[in-house]
mmCIF file of N, CA and C in Angstrom:
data_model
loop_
_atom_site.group_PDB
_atom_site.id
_atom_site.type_symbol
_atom_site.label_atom_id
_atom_site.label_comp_id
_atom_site.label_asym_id
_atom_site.label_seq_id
_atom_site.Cartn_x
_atom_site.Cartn_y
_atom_site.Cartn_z
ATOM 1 N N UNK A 30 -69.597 -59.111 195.497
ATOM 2 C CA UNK A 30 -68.640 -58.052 195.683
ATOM 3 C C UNK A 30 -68.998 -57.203 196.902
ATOM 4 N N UNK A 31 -70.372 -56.719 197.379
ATOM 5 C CA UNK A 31 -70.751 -56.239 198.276
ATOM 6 C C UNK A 31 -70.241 -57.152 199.541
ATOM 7 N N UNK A 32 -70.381 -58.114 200.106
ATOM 8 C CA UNK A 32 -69.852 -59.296 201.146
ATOM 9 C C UNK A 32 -68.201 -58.505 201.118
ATOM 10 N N UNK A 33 -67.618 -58.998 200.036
ATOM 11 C CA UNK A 33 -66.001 -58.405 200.015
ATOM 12 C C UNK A 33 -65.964 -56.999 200.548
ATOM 13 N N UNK A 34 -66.764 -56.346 199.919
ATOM 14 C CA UNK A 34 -66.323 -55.239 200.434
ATOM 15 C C UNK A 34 -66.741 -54.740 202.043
ATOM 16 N N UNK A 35 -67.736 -55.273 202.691
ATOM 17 C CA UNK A 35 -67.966 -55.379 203.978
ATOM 18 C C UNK A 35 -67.024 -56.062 204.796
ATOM 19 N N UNK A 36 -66.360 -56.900 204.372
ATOM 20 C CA UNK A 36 -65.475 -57.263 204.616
ATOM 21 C C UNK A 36 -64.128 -56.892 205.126
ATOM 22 N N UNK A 37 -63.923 -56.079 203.814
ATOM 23 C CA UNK A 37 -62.483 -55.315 203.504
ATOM 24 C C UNK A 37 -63.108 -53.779 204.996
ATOM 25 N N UNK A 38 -64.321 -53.492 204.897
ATOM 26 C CA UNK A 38 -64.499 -52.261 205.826
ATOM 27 C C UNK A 38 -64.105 -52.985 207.060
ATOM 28 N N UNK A 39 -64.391 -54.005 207.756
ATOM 29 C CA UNK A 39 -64.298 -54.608 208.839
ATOM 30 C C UNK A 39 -63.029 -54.816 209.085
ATOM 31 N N UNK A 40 -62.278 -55.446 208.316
ATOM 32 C CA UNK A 40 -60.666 -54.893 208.563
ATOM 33 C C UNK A 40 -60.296 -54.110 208.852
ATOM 34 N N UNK A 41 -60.200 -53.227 208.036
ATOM 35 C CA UNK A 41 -59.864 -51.464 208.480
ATOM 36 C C UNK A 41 -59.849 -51.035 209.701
ATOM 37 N N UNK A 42 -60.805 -51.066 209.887
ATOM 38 C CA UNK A 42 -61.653 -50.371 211.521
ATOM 39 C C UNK A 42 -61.153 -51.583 212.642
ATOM 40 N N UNK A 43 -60.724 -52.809 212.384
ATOM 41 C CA UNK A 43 -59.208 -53.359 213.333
ATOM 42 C C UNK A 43 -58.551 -53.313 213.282
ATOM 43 N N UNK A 44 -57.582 -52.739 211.742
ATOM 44 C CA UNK A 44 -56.446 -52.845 211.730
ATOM 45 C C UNK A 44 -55.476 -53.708 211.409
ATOM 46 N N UNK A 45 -56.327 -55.020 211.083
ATOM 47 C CA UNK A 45 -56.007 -56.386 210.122
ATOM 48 C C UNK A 45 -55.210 -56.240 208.776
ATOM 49 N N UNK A 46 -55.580 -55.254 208.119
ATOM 50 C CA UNK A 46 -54.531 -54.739 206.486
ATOM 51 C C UNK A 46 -53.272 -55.016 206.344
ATOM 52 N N UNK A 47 -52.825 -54.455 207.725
ATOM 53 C CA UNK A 47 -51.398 -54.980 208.212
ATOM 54 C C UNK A 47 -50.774 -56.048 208.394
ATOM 55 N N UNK A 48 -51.662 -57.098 208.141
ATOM 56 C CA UNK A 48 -51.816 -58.581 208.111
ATOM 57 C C UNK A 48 -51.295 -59.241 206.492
ATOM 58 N N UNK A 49 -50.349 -59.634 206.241
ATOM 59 C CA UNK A 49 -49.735 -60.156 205.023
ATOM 60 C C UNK A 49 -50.940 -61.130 204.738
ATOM 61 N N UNK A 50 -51.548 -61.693 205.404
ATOM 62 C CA UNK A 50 -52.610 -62.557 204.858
ATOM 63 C C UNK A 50 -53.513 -62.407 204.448
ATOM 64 N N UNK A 51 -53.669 -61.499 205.374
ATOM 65 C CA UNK A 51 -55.358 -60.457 204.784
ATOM 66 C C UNK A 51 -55.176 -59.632 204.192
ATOM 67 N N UNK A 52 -53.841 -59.034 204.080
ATOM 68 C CA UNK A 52 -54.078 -58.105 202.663
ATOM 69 C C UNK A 52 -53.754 -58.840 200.900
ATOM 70 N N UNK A 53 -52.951 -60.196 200.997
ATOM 71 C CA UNK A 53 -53.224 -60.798 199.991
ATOM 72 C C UNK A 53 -54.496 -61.465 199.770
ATOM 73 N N UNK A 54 -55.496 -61.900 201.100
ATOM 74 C CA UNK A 54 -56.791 -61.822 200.676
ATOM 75 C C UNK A 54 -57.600 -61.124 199.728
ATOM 76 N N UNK A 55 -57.176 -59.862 199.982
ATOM 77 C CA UNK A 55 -58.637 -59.082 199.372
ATOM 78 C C UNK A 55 -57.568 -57.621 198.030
ATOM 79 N N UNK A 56 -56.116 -58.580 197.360
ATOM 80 C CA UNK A 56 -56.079 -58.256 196.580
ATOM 81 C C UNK A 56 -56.076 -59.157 195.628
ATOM 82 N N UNK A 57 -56.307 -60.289 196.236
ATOM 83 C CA UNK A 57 -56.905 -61.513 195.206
ATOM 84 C C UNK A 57 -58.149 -61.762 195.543
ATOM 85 N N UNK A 58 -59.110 -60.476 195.769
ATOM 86 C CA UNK A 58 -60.458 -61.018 195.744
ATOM 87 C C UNK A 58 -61.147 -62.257 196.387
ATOM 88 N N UNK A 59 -60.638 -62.503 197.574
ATOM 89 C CA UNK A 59 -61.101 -63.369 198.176
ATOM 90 C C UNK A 59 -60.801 -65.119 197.775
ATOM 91 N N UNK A 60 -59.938 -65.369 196.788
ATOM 92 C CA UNK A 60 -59.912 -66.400 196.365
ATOM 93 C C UNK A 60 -58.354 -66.431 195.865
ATOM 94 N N UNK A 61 -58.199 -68.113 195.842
ATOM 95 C CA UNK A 61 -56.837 -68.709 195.472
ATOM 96 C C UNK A 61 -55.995 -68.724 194.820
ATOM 97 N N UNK A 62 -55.156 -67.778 194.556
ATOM 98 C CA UNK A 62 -54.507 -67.485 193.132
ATOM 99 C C UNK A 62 -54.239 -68.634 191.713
ATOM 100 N N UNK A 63 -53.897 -69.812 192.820
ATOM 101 C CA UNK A 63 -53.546 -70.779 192.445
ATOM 102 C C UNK A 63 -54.531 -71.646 191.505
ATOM 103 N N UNK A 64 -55.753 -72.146 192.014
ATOM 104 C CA UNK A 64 -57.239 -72.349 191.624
ATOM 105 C C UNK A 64 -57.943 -71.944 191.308
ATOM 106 N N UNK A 65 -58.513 -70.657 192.073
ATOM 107 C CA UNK A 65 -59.689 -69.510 192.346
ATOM 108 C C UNK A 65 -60.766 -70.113 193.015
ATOM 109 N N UNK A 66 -60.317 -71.111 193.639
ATOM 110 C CA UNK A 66 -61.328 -71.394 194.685
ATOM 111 C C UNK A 66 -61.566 -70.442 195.744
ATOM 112 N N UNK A 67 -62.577 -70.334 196.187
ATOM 113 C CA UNK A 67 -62.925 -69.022 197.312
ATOM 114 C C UNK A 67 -62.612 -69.284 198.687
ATOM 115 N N UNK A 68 -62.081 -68.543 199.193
ATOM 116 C CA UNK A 68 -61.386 -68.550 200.516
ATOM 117 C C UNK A 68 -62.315 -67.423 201.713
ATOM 118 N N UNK A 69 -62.474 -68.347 202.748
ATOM 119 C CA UNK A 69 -63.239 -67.729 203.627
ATOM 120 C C UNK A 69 -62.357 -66.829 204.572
ATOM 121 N N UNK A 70 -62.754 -65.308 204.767
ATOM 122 C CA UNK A 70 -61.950 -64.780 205.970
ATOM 123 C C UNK A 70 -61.733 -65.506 207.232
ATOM 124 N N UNK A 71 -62.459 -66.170 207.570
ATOM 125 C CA UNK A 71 -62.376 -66.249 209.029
ATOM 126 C C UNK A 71 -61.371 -67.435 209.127
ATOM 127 N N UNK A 72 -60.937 -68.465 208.059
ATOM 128 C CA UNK A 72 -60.161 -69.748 207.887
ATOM 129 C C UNK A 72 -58.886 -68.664 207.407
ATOM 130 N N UNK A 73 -58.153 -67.743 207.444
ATOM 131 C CA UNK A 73 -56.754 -67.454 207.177
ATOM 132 C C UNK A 73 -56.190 -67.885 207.849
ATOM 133 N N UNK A 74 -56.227 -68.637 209.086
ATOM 134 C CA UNK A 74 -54.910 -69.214 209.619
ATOM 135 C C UNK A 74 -54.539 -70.403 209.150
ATOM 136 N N UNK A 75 -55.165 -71.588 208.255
ATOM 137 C CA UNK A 75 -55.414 -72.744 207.428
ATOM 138 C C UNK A 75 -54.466 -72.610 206.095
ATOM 139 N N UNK A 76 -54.604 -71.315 205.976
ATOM 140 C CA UNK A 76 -54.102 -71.105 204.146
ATOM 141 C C UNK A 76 -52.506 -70.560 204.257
ATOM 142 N N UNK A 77 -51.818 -70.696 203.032
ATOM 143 C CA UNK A 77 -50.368 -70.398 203.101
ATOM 144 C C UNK A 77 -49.921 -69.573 202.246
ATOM 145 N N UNK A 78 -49.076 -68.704 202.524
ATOM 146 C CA UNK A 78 -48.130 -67.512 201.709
ATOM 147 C C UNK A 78 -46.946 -68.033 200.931
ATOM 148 N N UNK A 79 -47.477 -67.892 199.611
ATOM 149 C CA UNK A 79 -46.338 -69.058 199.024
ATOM 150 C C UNK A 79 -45.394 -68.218 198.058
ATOM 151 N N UNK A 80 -44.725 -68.511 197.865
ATOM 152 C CA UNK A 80 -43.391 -67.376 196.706
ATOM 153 C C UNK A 80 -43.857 -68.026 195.958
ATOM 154 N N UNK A 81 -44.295 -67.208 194.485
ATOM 155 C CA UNK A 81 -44.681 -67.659 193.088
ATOM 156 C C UNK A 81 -43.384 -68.283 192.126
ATOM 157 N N UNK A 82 -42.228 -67.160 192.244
ATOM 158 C CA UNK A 82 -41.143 -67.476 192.391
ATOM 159 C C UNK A 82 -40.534 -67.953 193.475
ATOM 160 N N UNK A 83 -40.147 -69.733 193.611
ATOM 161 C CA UNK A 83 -39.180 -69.771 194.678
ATOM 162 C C UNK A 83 -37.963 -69.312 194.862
ATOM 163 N N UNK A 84 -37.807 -69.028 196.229
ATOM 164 C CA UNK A 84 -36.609 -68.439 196.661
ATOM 165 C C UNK A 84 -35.035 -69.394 196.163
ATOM 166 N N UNK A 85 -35.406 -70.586 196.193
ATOM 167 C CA UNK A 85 -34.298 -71.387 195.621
ATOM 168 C C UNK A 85 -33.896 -70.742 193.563
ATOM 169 N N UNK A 86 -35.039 -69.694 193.399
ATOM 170 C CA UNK A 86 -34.792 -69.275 192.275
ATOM 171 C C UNK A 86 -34.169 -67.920 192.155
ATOM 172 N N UNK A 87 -34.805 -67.608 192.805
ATOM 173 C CA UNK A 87 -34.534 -65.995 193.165
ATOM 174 C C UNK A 87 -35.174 -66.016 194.241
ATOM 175 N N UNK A 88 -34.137 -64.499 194.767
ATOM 176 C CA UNK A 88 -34.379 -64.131 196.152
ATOM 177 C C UNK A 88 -35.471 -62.745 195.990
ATOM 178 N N UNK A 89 -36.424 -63.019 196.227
ATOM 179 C CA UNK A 89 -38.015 -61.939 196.075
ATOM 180 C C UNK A 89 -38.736 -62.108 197.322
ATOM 181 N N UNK A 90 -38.633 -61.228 198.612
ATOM 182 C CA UNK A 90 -39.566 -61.696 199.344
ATOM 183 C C UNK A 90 -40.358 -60.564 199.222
ATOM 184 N N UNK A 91 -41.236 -59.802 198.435
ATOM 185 C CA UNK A 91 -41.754 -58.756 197.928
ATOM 186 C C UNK A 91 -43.177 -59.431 197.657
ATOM 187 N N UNK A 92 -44.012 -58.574 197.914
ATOM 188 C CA UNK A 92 -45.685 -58.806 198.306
ATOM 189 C C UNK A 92 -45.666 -59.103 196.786
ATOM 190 N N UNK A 93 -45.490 -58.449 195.738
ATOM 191 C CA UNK A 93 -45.465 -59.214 194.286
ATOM 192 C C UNK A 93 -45.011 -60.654 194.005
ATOM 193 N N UNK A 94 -44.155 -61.281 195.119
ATOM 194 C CA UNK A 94 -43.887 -62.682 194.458
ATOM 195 C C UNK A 94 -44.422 -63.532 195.307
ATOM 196 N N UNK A 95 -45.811 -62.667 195.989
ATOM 197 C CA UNK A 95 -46.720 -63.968 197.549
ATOM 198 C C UNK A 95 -47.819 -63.948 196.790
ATOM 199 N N UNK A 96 -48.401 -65.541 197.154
ATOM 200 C CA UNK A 96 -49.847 -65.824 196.552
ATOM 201 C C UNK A 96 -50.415 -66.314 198.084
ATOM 202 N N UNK A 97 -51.191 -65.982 198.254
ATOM 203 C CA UNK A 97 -52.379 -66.572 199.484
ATOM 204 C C UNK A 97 -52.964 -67.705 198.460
ATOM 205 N N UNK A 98 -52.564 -69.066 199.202
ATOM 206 C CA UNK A 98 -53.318 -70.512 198.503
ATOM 207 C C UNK A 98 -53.816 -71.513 199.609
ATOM 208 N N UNK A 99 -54.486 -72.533 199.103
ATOM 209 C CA UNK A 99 -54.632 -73.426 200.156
ATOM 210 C C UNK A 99 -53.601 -74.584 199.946
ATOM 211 N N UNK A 100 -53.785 -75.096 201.672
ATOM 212 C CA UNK A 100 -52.094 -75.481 201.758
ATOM 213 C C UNK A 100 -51.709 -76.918 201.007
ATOM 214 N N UNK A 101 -53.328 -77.741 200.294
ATOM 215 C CA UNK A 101 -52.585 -78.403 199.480
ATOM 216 C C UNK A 101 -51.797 -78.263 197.853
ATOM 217 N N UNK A 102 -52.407 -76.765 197.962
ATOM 218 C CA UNK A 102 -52.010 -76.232 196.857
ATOM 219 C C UNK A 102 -50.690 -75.776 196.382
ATOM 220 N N UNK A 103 -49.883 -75.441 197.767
ATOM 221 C CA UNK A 103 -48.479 -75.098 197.812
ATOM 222 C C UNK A 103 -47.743 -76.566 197.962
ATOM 223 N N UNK A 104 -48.189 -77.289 198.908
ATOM 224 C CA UNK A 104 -47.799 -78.861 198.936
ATOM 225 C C UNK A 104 -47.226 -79.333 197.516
ATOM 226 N N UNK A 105 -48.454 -79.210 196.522
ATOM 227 C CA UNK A 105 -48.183 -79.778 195.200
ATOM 228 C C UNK A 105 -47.192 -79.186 194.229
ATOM 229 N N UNK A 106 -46.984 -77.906 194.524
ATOM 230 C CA UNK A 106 -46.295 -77.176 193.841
ATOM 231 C C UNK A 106 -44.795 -77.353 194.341
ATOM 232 N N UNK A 107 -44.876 -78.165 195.428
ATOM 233 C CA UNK A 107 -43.189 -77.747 196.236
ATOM 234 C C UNK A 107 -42.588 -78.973 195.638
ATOM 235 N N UNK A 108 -43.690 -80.248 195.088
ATOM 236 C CA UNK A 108 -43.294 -81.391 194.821
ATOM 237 C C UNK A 108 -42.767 -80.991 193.654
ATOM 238 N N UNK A 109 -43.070 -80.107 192.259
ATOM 239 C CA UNK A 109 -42.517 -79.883 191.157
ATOM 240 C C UNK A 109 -41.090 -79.485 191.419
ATOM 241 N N UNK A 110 -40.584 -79.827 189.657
ATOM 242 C CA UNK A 110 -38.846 -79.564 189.632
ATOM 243 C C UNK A 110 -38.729 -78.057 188.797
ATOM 244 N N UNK A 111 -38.064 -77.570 189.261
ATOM 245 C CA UNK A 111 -37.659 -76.515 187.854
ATOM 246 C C UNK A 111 -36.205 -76.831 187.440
ATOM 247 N N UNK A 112 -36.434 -76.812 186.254
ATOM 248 C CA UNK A 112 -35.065 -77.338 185.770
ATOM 249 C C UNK A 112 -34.750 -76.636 184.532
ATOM 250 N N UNK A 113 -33.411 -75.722 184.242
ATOM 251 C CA UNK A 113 -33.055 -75.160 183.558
ATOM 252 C C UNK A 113 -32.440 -75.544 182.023
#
């Protein structure tokens, strides 16, 4: 938790927060919503912002319906059906 939070200070003081990626980083604790595999800061350009709810379901583009995952993780999920 100390690492995270050195972390989260080092942002700040650039100005990164403002970053949809990095701030779903480090309100999922550094790791994959999807898995909880741990996700390294410096690899955020690798990983993907995925609607928990898809938009083909509803229209939510609201920081509540984004997960920061890795991108075979959204891959697999795009292959599923939802079906009513």
């Amino acid at each position: 938790m100390v690492e995270l939070r050195q972390k989260l200070e080092s942002c700040k003081s650039n100005k990164r927060l403002s970053d949809e990626k990095t701030f779903l980083y480090f309100i999922q604790f550094g790791k994959s919503l999807y898995s909880g595999k741990t996700l390294e800061l410096s690899q955020l350009p690798t990983y993907e912002v995925d609607h928990i709810i898809p938009r083909s379901v509803i229209v939510d583009d609201s920081i509540d319906n984004k997960a920061l995952v890795l991108k075979y993780e959204n891959q697999e999920k795009k292959e599923t059906c939802f079906v009513e």
